[in-house]
Amino acid sequence: MKIRGLAYFGLAGVVLACVRPPLVPPSNDSPMVDPPVDTYATTGDTGPAPACATPELEPNNGTAEATPLPFEQPGCGELDVADRDVFAFDMVDPGWLVVEVERVDGSQADLQLVVEGPDGLRVEKFDDTESTDVTLKFEAVAGPHFVTITEENGQGGKRYGYEVLVSEAKAPVEWTRLESEPNNSSDEAELLNDREVSIYGTFDGNAELADRDWFEIQIPGGEHALAIDVDAFSFGAAGDVKVEVRDLDNGLLRQFIDRNVGGRRENDPQGTYLSPGDETIRLQVVEEDDIEGAANWYVIHLALEAR
């Protein structure tokens, strides 16, 4: 029979036992190596992680010292008192562009930005009354561009950090047609024949005068309601748009400007003009601060219905 660890064989009264041989001790030819005391590789980075993919590189107070900013990679920095931080990026192909500037957690900065580009483009945008961040969307041309970030009140310090991002974008609003220039005066008003239309326009300037876009609508007999809805500032445009409804003698019939929605200021006008019918009106679309350029765009949605 078998007993654990031993085998017994009855051979002439002799008991034989098979036992496990002893383990061989380790050789002194392979001494133990002390474990490393360092907790990082000798080539490791022992400094703090960067705050973002592209931190500002001071000095960057002008376009000649601008910090390069790749697309889709957040840049960041900290504003000192009366400071201005400049980043540079290259628009390879023309298309819609979005520039976003936001304050980081714990920041007190009230931000504003300026974007400059080829052909003399210069557009400035502040935040609205409900936010300290700024978003700018517009159709940009190819070439080098610069983003300048400042604090609206000239303040700065350790608690005035921000983050900036530039990206390609799609048009934020849909439209059915483009404005037809020249439509810079009441006499040049563009006649609209559709009862429902969405028009894309820009304030690109009118020689020495600020640009005005005029549209004419012939309202048939009977009471009608003309719904007016503008998409601009809230969708990333730089300008603050208003719409004036005027008669053929240029008399003001109705004005649509900024409005209060649930205690919040809405920069894009919206409303309804009620017409007795059988009249011709002209709409003047105006940038309130006479700011010009491709970034000052709008889409005006119009719908005329009989009541």
CSV table of N, CA and C in Angstrom, one decimal, residues 145-261:
chain,number,residue,atom,x,y,z
A,145,HIS,N,-3.9,83.8,-40.0
A,145,HIS,CA,-4.8,84.5,-39.2
A,145,HIS,C,-4.2,84.6,-37.8
A,146,PHE,N,-4.7,85.6,-37.1
A,146,PHE,CA,-4.2,85.9,-35.7
A,146,PHE,C,-5.4,86.1,-34.8
A,147,VAL,N,-5.3,85.5,-33.6
A,147,VAL,CA,-6.3,85.7,-32.6
A,147,VAL,C,-5.7,86.4,-31.4
A,148,THR,N,-6.2,87.6,-31.0
A,148,THR,CA,-5.7,88.4,-29.9
A,148,THR,C,-6.8,88.3,-28.8
A,149,ILE,N,-6.3,87.9,-27.6
A,149,ILE,CA,-7.2,87.7,-26.5
A,149,ILE,C,-6.9,88.7,-25.4
A,150,THR,N,-7.9,89.4,-24.9
A,150,THR,CA,-7.7,90.4,-23.9
A,150,THR,C,-8.8,90.3,-22.8
A,151,GLU,N,-8.6,91.0,-21.7
A,151,GLU,CA,-9.6,91.0,-20.6
A,151,GLU,C,-10.4,92.3,-20.8
A,152,GLU,N,-11.7,92.2,-20.9
A,152,GLU,CA,-12.5,93.4,-21.3
A,152,GLU,C,-12.3,94.6,-20.4
A,153,ASN,N,-12.0,94.4,-19.1
A,153,ASN,CA,-11.8,95.5,-18.2
A,153,ASN,C,-10.4,95.8,-17.9
A,154,GLY,N,-9.4,95.1,-18.6
A,154,GLY,CA,-8.0,95.4,-18.4
A,154,GLY,C,-7.5,94.7,-17.2
A,155,GLN,N,-8.2,93.8,-16.6
A,155,GLN,CA,-7.8,93.1,-15.3
A,155,GLN,C,-6.9,91.9,-15.7
A,156,GLY,N,-6.2,91.4,-14.6
A,156,GLY,CA,-5.3,90.3,-14.9
A,156,GLY,C,-4.7,89.7,-13.6
A,157,GLY,N,-4.1,88.6,-13.7
A,157,GLY,CA,-3.5,88.0,-12.5
A,157,GLY,C,-3.6,86.5,-12.6
A,158,LYS,N,-3.3,85.8,-11.4
A,158,LYS,CA,-3.3,84.4,-11.3
A,158,LYS,C,-4.7,83.8,-11.6
A,159,ARG,N,-5.8,84.5,-11.4
A,159,ARG,CA,-7.1,84.0,-11.6
A,159,ARG,C,-7.8,84.6,-12.9
A,160,TYR,N,-6.9,84.7,-13.9
A,160,TYR,CA,-7.4,85.2,-15.2
A,160,TYR,C,-7.0,84.3,-16.3
A,161,GLY,N,-7.1,83.0,-16.1
A,161,GLY,CA,-6.8,82.1,-17.1
A,161,GLY,C,-7.9,81.8,-18.1
A,162,TYR,N,-7.5,81.3,-19.3
A,162,TYR,CA,-8.4,81.1,-20.4
A,162,TYR,C,-8.0,79.9,-21.2
A,163,GLU,N,-8.9,79.5,-22.1
A,163,GLU,CA,-8.5,78.5,-23.1
A,163,GLU,C,-9.1,78.9,-24.4
A,164,VAL,N,-8.4,78.6,-25.5
A,164,VAL,CA,-8.8,79.0,-26.9
A,164,VAL,C,-8.7,77.8,-27.8
A,165,LEU,N,-9.6,77.8,-28.7
A,165,LEU,CA,-9.7,76.7,-29.7
A,165,LEU,C,-10.1,77.2,-31.0
A,166,VAL,N,-9.4,76.8,-32.1
A,166,VAL,CA,-9.8,77.1,-33.5
A,166,VAL,C,-10.1,75.8,-34.2
A,167,SER,N,-11.2,75.8,-34.9
A,167,SER,CA,-11.7,74.6,-35.6
A,167,SER,C,-12.4,75.0,-36.9
A,168,GLU,N,-12.4,74.0,-37.8
A,168,GLU,CA,-13.2,74.1,-39.0
A,168,GLU,C,-14.7,73.9,-38.6
A,169,ALA,N,-15.6,74.4,-39.3
A,169,ALA,CA,-17.0,74.3,-38.9
A,169,ALA,C,-17.9,74.2,-40.1
A,170,LYS,N,-19.1,73.9,-39.9
A,170,LYS,CA,-20.2,73.9,-40.9
A,170,LYS,C,-20.9,75.2,-40.7
A,171,ALA,N,-21.6,75.7,-41.7
A,171,ALA,CA,-22.4,76.9,-41.6
A,171,ALA,C,-23.5,76.6,-40.5
A,172,PRO,N,-23.6,77.5,-39.5
A,172,PRO,CA,-24.4,77.2,-38.4
A,172,PRO,C,-25.9,77.4,-38.6
A,173,VAL,N,-26.3,78.0,-39.8
A,173,VAL,CA,-27.7,78.3,-40.1
A,173,VAL,C,-27.9,78.0,-41.6
A,174,GLU,N,-29.1,77.6,-41.9
A,174,GLU,CA,-29.5,77.3,-43.3
A,174,GLU,C,-30.2,78.5,-43.9
A,175,TRP,N,-30.1,78.7,-45.2
A,175,TRP,CA,-30.8,79.7,-45.9
A,175,TRP,C,-31.1,79.2,-47.3
A,176,THR,N,-32.0,80.0,-48.0
A,176,THR,CA,-32.5,79.6,-49.3
A,176,THR,C,-31.9,80.4,-50.4
A,177,ARG,N,-31.3,81.6,-50.1
A,177,ARG,CA,-30.7,82.4,-51.1
A,177,ARG,C,-29.8,83.4,-50.5
A,178,LEU,N,-29.0,84.0,-51.3
A,178,LEU,CA,-28.1,85.1,-50.8
A,178,LEU,C,-28.7,86.4,-51.2
A,179,GLU,N,-28.3,87.4,-50.4
A,179,GLU,CA,-28.7,88.8,-50.8
A,179,GLU,C,-28.1,89.2,-52.1
A,180,SER,N,-28.7,90.1,-52.8
A,180,SER,CA,-28.2,90.6,-54.1
A,180,SER,C,-27.8,92.0,-54.0
A,181,GLU,N,-26.5,92.2,-54.1
A,181,GLU,CA,-25.9,93.6,-54.1
A,181,GLU,C,-26.0,94.1,-55.5
A,182,PRO,N,-26.1,95.5,-55.6
A,182,PRO,CA,-26.2,96.5,-54.5
A,182,PRO,C,-27.6,96.6,-54.0
A,183,ASN,N,-27.7,96.6,-52.7
A,183,ASN,CA,-29.0,96.8,-52.1
A,183,ASN,C,-28.8,97.7,-50.9
A,184,ASN,N,-28.0,98.8,-51.1
A,184,ASN,CA,-27.4,99.6,-50.0
A,184,ASN,C,-28.3,100.8,-49.6
A,185,SER,N,-29.4,101.0,-50.4
A,185,SER,CA,-30.2,102.2,-50.1
A,185,SER,C,-31.7,101.7,-50.3
A,186,SER,N,-32.6,102.6,-49.9
A,186,SER,CA,-34.0,102.3,-50.0
A,186,SER,C,-34.4,102.2,-51.5
A,187,ASP,N,-33.8,103.0,-52.4
A,187,ASP,CA,-34.1,103.0,-53.8
A,187,ASP,C,-33.5,101.7,-54.5
A,188,GLU,N,-32.6,101.1,-53.8
A,188,GLU,CA,-32.0,99.9,-54.4
A,188,GLU,C,-32.5,98.6,-53.7
A,189,ALA,N,-33.5,98.7,-53.0
A,189,ALA,CA,-34.0,97.6,-52.2
A,189,ALA,C,-34.3,96.4,-53.1
A,190,GLU,N,-33.9,95.2,-52.7
A,190,GLU,CA,-34.1,94.0,-53.4
A,190,GLU,C,-35.5,93.5,-53.3
A,191,LEU,N,-36.2,93.3,-54.4
A,191,LEU,CA,-37.6,92.9,-54.4
A,191,LEU,C,-37.7,91.4,-54.0
A,192,LEU,N,-38.5,91.1,-53.0
A,192,LEU,CA,-38.7,89.7,-52.6
A,192,LEU,C,-40.1,89.3,-53.1
A,193,ASN,N,-40.2,88.2,-53.9
A,193,ASN,CA,-41.5,87.7,-54.4
A,193,ASN,C,-42.0,86.5,-53.6
A,194,ASP,N,-41.1,85.8,-52.9
A,194,ASP,CA,-41.5,84.6,-52.2
A,194,ASP,C,-42.2,84.9,-50.9
A,195,ARG,N,-43.2,84.2,-50.6
A,195,ARG,CA,-43.9,84.4,-49.4
A,195,ARG,C,-43.2,83.9,-48.2
A,196,GLU,N,-42.2,83.0,-48.4
A,196,GLU,CA,-41.4,82.5,-47.3
A,196,GLU,C,-39.9,82.4,-47.9
A,197,VAL,N,-39.0,83.0,-47.2
A,197,VAL,CA,-37.6,83.0,-47.7
A,197,VAL,C,-36.6,83.2,-46.5
A,198,SER,N,-35.4,82.6,-46.7
A,198,SER,CA,-34.3,82.8,-45.7
A,198,SER,C,-33.1,83.4,-46.5
A,199,ILE,N,-32.7,84.5,-46.1
A,199,ILE,CA,-31.6,85.2,-46.9
A,199,ILE,C,-30.4,85.4,-46.1
A,200,TYR,N,-29.2,85.0,-46.7
A,200,TYR,CA,-27.9,85.2,-46.0
A,200,TYR,C,-27.3,86.4,-46.6
A,201,GLY,N,-26.9,87.3,-45.6
A,201,GLY,CA,-26.2,88.6,-46.0
A,201,GLY,C,-25.1,88.9,-45.1
A,202,THR,N,-24.2,89.8,-45.5
A,202,THR,CA,-23.1,90.3,-44.7
A,202,THR,C,-23.0,91.8,-44.8
A,203,PHE,N,-22.4,92.4,-43.8
A,203,PHE,CA,-22.1,93.8,-43.8
A,203,PHE,C,-20.7,94.0,-44.3
A,204,ASP,N,-20.5,94.1,-45.6
A,204,ASP,CA,-19.1,94.2,-46.1
A,204,ASP,C,-18.7,95.6,-46.5
A,205,GLY,N,-19.5,96.6,-46.1
A,205,GLY,CA,-19.1,98.0,-46.4
A,205,GLY,C,-19.8,98.5,-47.7
A,206,ASN,N,-20.0,99.8,-47.7
A,206,ASN,CA,-20.6,100.5,-48.8
A,206,ASN,C,-19.8,101.8,-49.1
A,207,ALA,N,-18.6,101.6,-49.7
A,207,ALA,CA,-17.7,102.7,-49.9
A,207,ALA,C,-17.4,103.3,-48.6
A,208,GLU,N,-17.6,104.6,-48.4
A,208,GLU,CA,-17.3,105.3,-47.2
A,208,GLU,C,-18.4,105.2,-46.1
A,209,LEU,N,-19.5,104.6,-46.5
A,209,LEU,CA,-20.6,104.5,-45.6
A,209,LEU,C,-20.7,103.1,-45.1
A,210,ALA,N,-21.3,102.9,-43.9
A,210,ALA,CA,-21.6,101.6,-43.3
A,210,ALA,C,-22.6,100.9,-44.2
A,211,ASP,N,-22.5,99.6,-44.3
A,211,ASP,CA,-23.4,98.8,-45.2
A,211,ASP,C,-24.8,98.8,-44.6
A,212,ARG,N,-25.8,98.9,-45.5
A,212,ARG,CA,-27.2,98.7,-45.2
A,212,ARG,C,-27.7,97.7,-46.2
A,213,ASP,N,-28.5,96.8,-45.8
A,213,ASP,CA,-29.2,95.9,-46.7
A,213,ASP,C,-30.7,96.1,-46.7
A,214,TRP,N,-31.2,96.4,-47.9
A,214,TRP,CA,-32.6,96.7,-48.1
A,214,TRP,C,-33.3,95.7,-48.9
A,215,PHE,N,-34.6,95.4,-48.4
A,215,PHE,CA,-35.4,94.4,-49.1
A,215,PHE,C,-36.8,95.0,-49.2
A,216,GLU,N,-37.5,94.8,-50.3
A,216,GLU,CA,-38.9,95.3,-50.6
A,216,GLU,C,-39.9,94.1,-50.7
A,217,ILE,N,-41.0,94.3,-50.0
A,217,ILE,CA,-42.0,93.3,-50.0
A,217,ILE,C,-43.4,94.0,-50.3
A,218,GLN,N,-44.1,93.5,-51.3
A,218,GLN,CA,-45.4,94.0,-51.8
A,218,GLN,C,-46.4,93.1,-51.1
A,219,ILE,N,-47.2,93.7,-50.2
A,219,ILE,CA,-48.2,92.9,-49.5
A,219,ILE,C,-49.6,93.1,-50.1
A,220,PRO,N,-50.2,92.0,-50.5
A,220,PRO,CA,-51.5,92.1,-51.2
A,220,PRO,C,-52.6,92.6,-50.2
A,221,GLY,N,-53.8,92.8,-50.8
A,221,GLY,CA,-54.9,93.3,-50.0
A,221,GLY,C,-55.3,92.3,-48.9
A,222,GLY,N,-55.9,92.8,-47.8
A,222,GLY,CA,-56.3,92.1,-46.7
A,222,GLY,C,-55.2,92.0,-45.6
A,223,GLU,N,-55.6,91.8,-44.4
A,223,GLU,CA,-54.6,91.8,-43.3
A,223,GLU,C,-53.6,90.7,-43.5
A,224,HIS,N,-52.4,91.0,-43.2
A,224,HIS,CA,-51.3,90.0,-43.3
A,224,HIS,C,-50.4,90.1,-42.1
A,225,ALA,N,-49.7,89.0,-41.8
A,225,ALA,CA,-48.7,89.0,-40.8
A,225,ALA,C,-47.3,88.6,-41.4
A,226,LEU,N,-46.3,89.5,-41.2
A,226,LEU,CA,-45.0,89.2,-41.7
A,226,LEU,C,-44.1,88.8,-40.5
A,227,ALA,N,-43.8,87.5,-40.4
A,227,ALA,CA,-42.9,87.0,-39.3
A,227,ALA,C,-41.5,87.3,-39.7
A,228,ILE,N,-40.7,87.9,-38.8
A,228,ILE,CA,-39.3,88.2,-39.0
A,228,ILE,C,-38.5,87.6,-37.9
A,229,ASP,N,-37.5,86.8,-38.3
A,229,ASP,CA,-36.6,86.1,-37.3
A,229,ASP,C,-35.2,86.2,-37.9
A,230,VAL,N,-34.3,86.8,-37.1
A,230,VAL,CA,-32.9,86.9,-37.5
A,230,VAL,C,-32.0,86.0,-36.7
A,231,ASP,N,-31.1,85.3,-37.4
A,231,ASP,CA,-30.0,84.5,-36.8
A,231,ASP,C,-28.7,85.1,-37.0
A,232,ALA,N,-28.0,85.5,-36.0
A,232,ALA,CA,-26.7,86.2,-36.2
A,232,ALA,C,-25.8,86.0,-35.0
A,233,PHE,N,-25.9,86.9,-34.0
A,233,PHE,CA,-24.9,86.9,-32.9
A,233,PHE,C,-25.0,85.6,-32.1
A,234,SER,N,-26.2,85.1,-31.9
A,234,SER,CA,-26.3,83.9,-31.1
A,234,SER,C,-25.7,82.7,-31.8
A,235,PHE,N,-25.5,82.8,-33.1
A,235,PHE,CA,-24.9,81.7,-33.8
A,235,PHE,C,-23.5,81.9,-34.2
A,236,GLY,N,-22.8,82.9,-33.6
A,236,GLY,CA,-21.4,83.1,-33.8
A,236,GLY,C,-21.0,84.3,-34.6
A,237,ALA,N,-22.0,85.0,-35.2
A,237,ALA,CA,-21.7,86.2,-36.0
A,237,ALA,C,-21.2,87.3,-35.0
A,238,ALA,N,-20.4,88.2,-35.6
A,238,ALA,CA,-19.8,89.3,-34.7
A,238,ALA,C,-20.8,90.4,-34.5
A,239,GLY,N,-21.7,90.7,-35.4
A,239,GLY,CA,-22.5,91.9,-35.3
A,239,GLY,C,-23.8,91.7,-34.5
A,240,ASP,N,-24.3,92.9,-34.1
A,240,ASP,CA,-25.6,93.0,-33.4
A,240,ASP,C,-26.6,93.7,-34.4
A,241,VAL,N,-27.5,92.9,-34.8
A,241,VAL,CA,-28.4,93.3,-36.0
A,241,VAL,C,-29.7,93.8,-35.5
A,242,LYS,N,-30.2,94.8,-36.2
A,242,LYS,CA,-31.6,95.2,-36.0
A,242,LYS,C,-32.3,95.3,-37.3
A,243,VAL,N,-33.6,95.2,-37.3
A,243,VAL,CA,-34.4,95.3,-38.5
A,243,VAL,C,-35.5,96.4,-38.4
A,244,GLU,N,-35.5,97.3,-39.4
A,244,GLU,CA,-36.5,98.4,-39.5
A,244,GLU,C,-37.5,98.1,-40.6
A,245,VAL,N,-38.7,98.3,-40.3
A,245,VAL,CA,-39.8,98.2,-41.3
A,245,VAL,C,-40.2,99.7,-41.7
A,246,ARG,N,-40.1,100.0,-43.0
A,246,ARG,CA,-40.3,101.4,-43.4
A,246,ARG,C,-41.3,101.4,-44.6
A,247,ASP,N,-41.9,102.6,-44.8
A,247,ASP,CA,-42.8,102.7,-46.0
A,247,ASP,C,-42.0,103.3,-47.1
A,248,LEU,N,-42.7,103.5,-48.2
A,248,LEU,CA,-42.0,104.0,-49.4
A,248,LEU,C,-41.4,105.4,-49.3
A,249,ASP,N,-41.9,106.2,-48.3
A,249,ASP,CA,-41.4,107.5,-48.0
A,249,ASP,C,-40.3,107.5,-46.9
A,250,ASN,N,-39.9,106.3,-46.6
A,250,ASN,CA,-38.8,106.0,-45.6
A,250,ASN,C,-39.3,106.3,-44.2
A,251,GLY,N,-40.6,106.4,-44.0
A,251,GLY,CA,-41.1,106.5,-42.6
A,251,GLY,C,-41.0,105.2,-41.9
A,252,LEU,N,-40.6,105.3,-40.6
A,252,LEU,CA,-40.5,104.1,-39.8
A,252,LEU,C,-41.8,103.6,-39.3
A,253,LEU,N,-42.1,102.3,-39.6
A,253,LEU,CA,-43.4,101.7,-39.2
A,253,LEU,C,-43.2,100.8,-38.0
A,254,ARG,N,-42.1,100.1,-37.9
A,254,ARG,CA,-41.8,99.2,-36.8
A,254,ARG,C,-40.3,98.9,-36.8
A,255,GLN,N,-39.8,98.6,-35.6
A,255,GLN,CA,-38.4,98.3,-35.4
A,255,GLN,C,-38.3,97.1,-34.5
A,256,PHE,N,-37.4,96.2,-34.9
A,256,PHE,CA,-37.1,95.0,-34.2
A,256,PHE,C,-35.6,95.0,-33.8
A,257,ILE,N,-35.4,95.0,-32.4
A,257,ILE,CA,-34.0,95.1,-31.9
A,257,ILE,C,-33.9,94.0,-30.9
A,258,ASP,N,-32.8,94.1,-30.0
A,258,ASP,CA,-32.6,93.2,-29.0
A,258,ASP,C,-33.8,93.0,-28.1
A,259,ARG,N,-34.0,91.8,-27.6
A,259,ARG,CA,-35.2,91.6,-26.8
A,259,ARG,C,-34.9,90.8,-25.5
A,260,ASN,N,-35.8,90.8,-24.6
A,260,ASN,CA,-35.6,90.1,-23.3
A,260,ASN,C,-36.4,88.8,-23.4
A,261,VAL,N,-35.8,87.7,-23.2
A,261,VAL,CA,-36.4,86.4,-23.2
A,261,VAL,C,-36.2,85.7,-21.9
